[in-house]
Amino acid sequence: TQSEDTLASVTSAVRIVGKGGAVSIITRPDHDEGAREECLLLDLLKSLPEEEFEVSTYKGTGSATLHIVVKK
């Protein structure tokens, strides 16, 4: 995937998710574009209003994959 496309998609998803809903995101930072994408995503998600969104991250032992859950 391309970082800009991912950011646009996640921005749209968090905008339209209903109260009590969630957005689930999986990143693969084990290559250059994936690492860039993960950093940009985490920066975007840090900017969400804390009173409206809860952002959690999960990383398995020995896994490059990061699972991000955004709850509204």
mmCIF file of N, CA and C in Angstrom:
data_model
loop_
_atom_site.group_PDB
_atom_site.id
_atom_site.type_symbol
_atom_site.label_atom_id
_atom_site.label_comp_id
_atom_site.label_asym_id
_atom_site.label_seq_id
_atom_site.Cartn_x
_atom_site.Cartn_y
_atom_site.Cartn_z
ATOM 1 N N THR A 1 0.834 -1.191 0.000
ATOM 2 C CA THR A 1 0.000 0.000 0.000
ATOM 3 C C THR A 1 0.872 1.246 0.000
ATOM 4 N N GLN A 2 0.275 2.345 -0.347
ATOM 5 C CA GLN A 2 0.949 3.636 -0.326
ATOM 6 C C GLN A 2 0.483 4.409 0.901
ATOM 7 N N SER A 3 1.403 5.037 1.591
ATOM 8 C CA SER A 3 1.103 5.738 2.836
ATOM 9 C C SER A 3 -0.019 6.755 2.684
ATOM 10 N N GLU A 4 0.011 7.531 1.621
ATOM 11 C CA GLU A 4 -0.999 8.572 1.431
ATOM 12 C C GLU A 4 -2.390 7.966 1.289
ATOM 13 N N ASP A 5 -2.498 6.851 0.572
ATOM 14 C CA ASP A 5 -3.794 6.171 0.418
ATOM 15 C C ASP A 5 -4.289 5.633 1.751
ATOM 16 N N THR A 6 -3.378 5.054 2.523
ATOM 17 C CA THR A 6 -3.746 4.514 3.832
ATOM 18 C C THR A 6 -4.224 5.613 4.760
ATOM 19 N N LEU A 7 -3.504 6.739 4.808
ATOM 20 C CA LEU A 7 -3.901 7.854 5.660
ATOM 21 C C LEU A 7 -5.275 8.381 5.279
ATOM 22 N N ALA A 8 -5.534 8.495 3.981
ATOM 23 C CA ALA A 8 -6.842 8.970 3.524
ATOM 24 C C ALA A 8 -7.940 7.986 3.925
ATOM 25 N N SER A 9 -7.683 6.698 3.780
ATOM 26 C CA SER A 9 -8.676 5.678 4.132
ATOM 27 C C SER A 9 -8.957 5.659 5.633
ATOM 28 N N VAL A 10 -7.916 5.726 6.449
ATOM 29 C CA VAL A 10 -8.095 5.709 7.902
ATOM 30 C C VAL A 10 -8.803 6.979 8.361
ATOM 31 N N THR A 11 -8.443 8.115 7.780
ATOM 32 C CA THR A 11 -9.116 9.376 8.121
ATOM 33 C C THR A 11 -10.608 9.269 7.835
ATOM 34 N N SER A 12 -10.965 8.717 6.686
ATOM 35 C CA SER A 12 -12.379 8.529 6.344
ATOM 36 C C SER A 12 -13.059 7.560 7.303
ATOM 37 N N ALA A 13 -12.386 6.482 7.621
ATOM 38 C CA ALA A 13 -12.976 5.459 8.496
ATOM 39 C C ALA A 13 -13.266 6.011 9.890
ATOM 40 N N VAL A 14 -12.327 6.741 10.475
ATOM 41 C CA VAL A 14 -12.567 7.262 11.821
ATOM 42 C C VAL A 14 -13.619 8.370 11.799
ATOM 43 N N ARG A 15 -13.767 9.026 10.676
ATOM 44 C CA ARG A 15 -14.773 10.071 10.545
ATOM 45 C C ARG A 15 -16.180 9.481 10.508
ATOM 46 N N ILE A 16 -16.345 8.314 9.861
ATOM 47 C CA ILE A 16 -17.691 7.762 9.678
ATOM 48 C C ILE A 16 -18.070 6.684 10.692
ATOM 49 N N VAL A 17 -17.109 6.173 11.468
ATOM 50 C CA VAL A 17 -17.443 5.114 12.430
ATOM 51 C C VAL A 17 -18.383 5.687 13.490
ATOM 52 N N GLY A 18 -19.382 4.907 13.839
ATOM 53 C CA GLY A 18 -20.362 5.356 14.819
ATOM 54 C C GLY A 18 -19.884 5.187 16.247
ATOM 55 N N LYS A 19 -20.555 5.888 17.159
ATOM 56 C CA LYS A 19 -20.233 5.783 18.578
ATOM 57 C C LYS A 19 -20.375 4.320 19.002
ATOM 58 N N GLY A 20 -19.367 3.806 19.695
ATOM 59 C CA GLY A 20 -19.340 2.402 20.088
ATOM 60 C C GLY A 20 -18.693 1.504 19.053
ATOM 61 N N GLY A 21 -18.370 2.070 17.891
ATOM 62 C CA GLY A 21 -17.737 1.300 16.825
ATOM 63 C C GLY A 21 -16.221 1.342 16.925
ATOM 64 N N ALA A 22 -15.569 0.606 16.031
ATOM 65 C CA ALA A 22 -14.111 0.540 16.042
ATOM 66 C C ALA A 22 -13.568 0.398 14.625
ATOM 67 N N VAL A 23 -12.343 0.853 14.466
ATOM 68 C CA VAL A 23 -11.599 0.687 13.218
ATOM 69 C C VAL A 23 -10.371 -0.146 13.559
ATOM 70 N N SER A 24 -10.131 -1.193 12.801
ATOM 71 C CA SER A 24 -8.996 -2.080 13.027
ATOM 72 C C SER A 24 -8.006 -1.909 11.876
ATOM 73 N N ILE A 25 -6.730 -1.731 12.235
ATOM 74 C CA ILE A 25 -5.685 -1.481 11.243
ATOM 75 C C ILE A 25 -4.513 -2.426 11.529
ATOM 76 N N ILE A 26 -3.986 -3.036 10.499
ATOM 77 C CA ILE A 26 -2.802 -3.882 10.615
ATOM 78 C C ILE A 26 -1.688 -3.234 9.797
ATOM 79 N N THR A 27 -0.511 -3.068 10.421
ATOM 80 C CA THR A 27 0.627 -2.519 9.683
ATOM 81 C C THR A 27 1.723 -3.571 9.580
ATOM 82 N N ARG A 28 2.535 -3.420 8.543
ATOM 83 C CA ARG A 28 3.689 -4.304 8.317
ATOM 84 C C ARG A 28 4.935 -3.438 8.165
ATOM 85 N N PRO A 29 5.565 -3.050 9.269
ATOM 86 C CA PRO A 29 6.714 -2.151 9.191
ATOM 87 C C PRO A 29 8.037 -2.841 8.878
ATOM 88 N N ASP A 30 7.970 -4.041 8.319
ATOM 89 C CA ASP A 30 9.203 -4.782 8.046
ATOM 90 C C ASP A 30 9.795 -4.473 6.669
ATOM 91 N N HIS A 31 9.318 -3.391 6.034
ATOM 92 C CA HIS A 31 9.916 -2.889 4.793
ATOM 93 C C HIS A 31 9.826 -1.366 4.833
ATOM 94 N N ASP A 32 10.562 -0.682 3.985
ATOM 95 C CA ASP A 32 10.692 0.774 4.074
ATOM 96 C C ASP A 32 9.352 1.503 4.035
ATOM 97 N N GLU A 33 8.531 1.213 3.054
ATOM 98 C CA GLU A 33 7.245 1.914 2.938
ATOM 99 C C GLU A 33 6.331 1.563 4.109
ATOM 100 N N GLY A 34 6.379 0.321 4.558
ATOM 101 C CA GLY A 34 5.558 -0.091 5.704
ATOM 102 C C GLY A 34 5.961 0.621 6.984
ATOM 103 N N ALA A 35 7.249 0.813 7.182
ATOM 104 C CA ALA A 35 7.736 1.530 8.367
ATOM 105 C C ALA A 35 7.314 2.998 8.304
ATOM 106 N N ARG A 36 7.416 3.590 7.132
ATOM 107 C CA ARG A 36 6.988 4.989 6.948
ATOM 108 C C ARG A 36 5.493 5.115 7.207
ATOM 109 N N GLU A 37 4.741 4.197 6.642
ATOM 110 C CA GLU A 37 3.284 4.200 6.794
ATOM 111 C C GLU A 37 2.887 4.079 8.272
ATOM 112 N N GLU A 38 3.544 3.181 9.007
ATOM 113 C CA GLU A 38 3.230 3.009 10.421
ATOM 114 C C GLU A 38 3.491 4.293 11.200
ATOM 115 N N CYS A 39 4.608 4.943 10.960
ATOM 116 C CA CYS A 39 4.926 6.200 11.658
ATOM 117 C C CYS A 39 3.889 7.274 11.356
ATOM 118 N N LEU A 40 3.531 7.416 10.095
ATOM 119 C CA LEU A 40 2.536 8.413 9.717
ATOM 120 C C LEU A 40 1.173 8.112 10.334
ATOM 121 N N LEU A 41 0.799 6.842 10.346
ATOM 122 C CA LEU A 41 -0.474 6.443 10.952
ATOM 123 C C LEU A 41 -0.510 6.748 12.443
ATOM 124 N N LEU A 42 0.545 6.399 13.136
ATOM 125 C CA LEU A 42 0.591 6.653 14.580
ATOM 126 C C LEU A 42 0.539 8.147 14.874
ATOM 127 N N ASP A 43 1.197 8.953 14.052
ATOM 128 C CA ASP A 43 1.120 10.411 14.217
ATOM 129 C C ASP A 43 -0.311 10.901 14.003
ATOM 130 N N LEU A 44 -0.964 10.400 12.970
ATOM 131 C CA LEU A 44 -2.353 10.777 12.695
ATOM 132 C C LEU A 44 -3.251 10.406 13.873
ATOM 133 N N LEU A 45 -3.100 9.189 14.365
ATOM 134 C CA LEU A 45 -3.975 8.708 15.432
ATOM 135 C C LEU A 45 -3.724 9.437 16.747
ATOM 136 N N LYS A 46 -2.502 9.887 16.984
ATOM 137 C CA LYS A 46 -2.200 10.680 18.188
ATOM 138 C C LYS A 46 -2.918 12.019 18.164
ATOM 139 N N SER A 47 -3.270 12.485 16.982
ATOM 140 C CA SER A 47 -3.928 13.788 16.854
ATOM 141 C C SER A 47 -5.444 13.712 17.066
ATOM 142 N N LEU A 48 -5.994 12.499 17.181
ATOM 143 C CA LEU A 48 -7.437 12.365 17.404
ATOM 144 C C LEU A 48 -7.800 12.856 18.802
ATOM 145 N N PRO A 49 -8.966 13.464 18.969
ATOM 146 C CA PRO A 49 -9.375 13.943 20.291
ATOM 147 C C PRO A 49 -9.534 12.782 21.276
ATOM 148 N N GLU A 50 -8.812 12.855 22.386
ATOM 149 C CA GLU A 50 -8.825 11.774 23.383
ATOM 150 C C GLU A 50 -10.198 11.575 24.008
ATOM 151 N N GLU A 51 -11.004 12.627 24.077
ATOM 152 C CA GLU A 51 -12.330 12.493 24.670
ATOM 153 C C GLU A 51 -13.310 11.768 23.748
ATOM 154 N N GLU A 52 -12.930 11.574 22.490
ATOM 155 C CA GLU A 52 -13.799 10.918 21.520
ATOM 156 C C GLU A 52 -13.284 9.542 21.074
ATOM 157 N N PHE A 53 -11.961 9.349 21.082
ATOM 158 C CA PHE A 53 -11.361 8.126 20.556
ATOM 159 C C PHE A 53 -10.402 7.492 21.555
ATOM 160 N N GLU A 54 -10.362 6.171 21.539
ATOM 161 C CA GLU A 54 -9.378 5.409 22.307
ATOM 162 C C GLU A 54 -8.558 4.600 21.302
ATOM 163 N N VAL A 55 -7.253 4.792 21.321
ATOM 164 C CA VAL A 55 -6.367 4.095 20.389
ATOM 165 C C VAL A 55 -5.524 3.099 21.169
ATOM 166 N N SER A 56 -5.572 1.833 20.740
ATOM 167 C CA SER A 56 -4.783 0.770 21.373
ATOM 168 C C SER A 56 -3.914 0.108 20.317
ATOM 169 N N THR A 57 -2.717 -0.315 20.723
ATOM 170 C CA THR A 57 -1.831 -1.032 19.805
ATOM 171 C C THR A 57 -1.442 -2.372 20.424
ATOM 172 N N TYR A 58 -1.293 -3.357 19.578
ATOM 173 C CA TYR A 58 -0.931 -4.713 19.992
ATOM 174 C C TYR A 58 0.142 -5.242 19.060
ATOM 175 N N LYS A 59 1.217 -5.740 19.634
ATOM 176 C CA LYS A 59 2.300 -6.319 18.826
ATOM 177 C C LYS A 59 2.674 -7.657 19.440
ATOM 178 N N GLY A 60 2.597 -8.704 18.654
ATOM 179 C CA GLY A 60 2.940 -10.034 19.132
ATOM 180 C C GLY A 60 4.436 -10.204 19.300
ATOM 181 N N THR A 61 4.818 -11.081 20.167
ATOM 182 C CA THR A 61 6.222 -11.387 20.389
ATOM 183 C C THR A 61 6.826 -11.959 19.105
ATOM 184 N N GLY A 62 7.922 -11.374 18.683
ATOM 185 C CA GLY A 62 8.611 -11.861 17.489
ATOM 186 C C GLY A 62 7.903 -11.530 16.180
ATOM 187 N N SER A 63 6.911 -10.659 16.226
ATOM 188 C CA SER A 63 6.150 -10.310 15.032
ATOM 189 C C SER A 63 6.417 -8.872 14.629
ATOM 190 N N ALA A 64 6.549 -8.638 13.344
ATOM 191 C CA ALA A 64 6.707 -7.272 12.855
ATOM 192 C C ALA A 64 5.351 -6.581 12.727
ATOM 193 N N THR A 65 4.287 -7.364 12.690
ATOM 194 C CA THR A 65 2.949 -6.826 12.487
ATOM 195 C C THR A 65 2.463 -6.061 13.713
ATOM 196 N N LEU A 66 1.911 -4.878 13.475
ATOM 197 C CA LEU A 66 1.317 -4.079 14.550
ATOM 198 C C LEU A 66 -0.179 -4.001 14.282
ATOM 199 N N HIS A 67 -0.987 -4.306 15.293
ATOM 200 C CA HIS A 67 -2.441 -4.223 15.192
ATOM 201 C C HIS A 67 -2.865 -2.994 15.969
ATOM 202 N N ILE A 68 -3.581 -2.089 15.307
ATOM 203 C CA ILE A 68 -4.057 -0.859 15.913
ATOM 204 C C ILE A 68 -5.579 -0.898 15.925
ATOM 205 N N VAL A 69 -6.167 -0.595 17.077
ATOM 206 C CA VAL A 69 -7.624 -0.527 17.179
ATOM 207 C C VAL A 69 -8.000 0.876 17.645
ATOM 208 N N VAL A 70 -8.887 1.499 16.895
ATOM 209 C CA VAL A 70 -9.387 2.833 17.221
ATOM 210 C C VAL A 70 -10.858 2.677 17.593
ATOM 211 N N LYS A 71 -11.188 2.928 18.845
ATOM 212 C CA LYS A 71 -12.572 2.819 19.316
ATOM 213 C C LYS A 71 -13.158 4.216 19.479
ATOM 214 N N LYS A 72 -14.429 4.328 19.111
ATOM 215 C CA LYS A 72 -15.110 5.611 19.252
ATOM 216 C C LYS A 72 -16.157 5.507 20.346
#
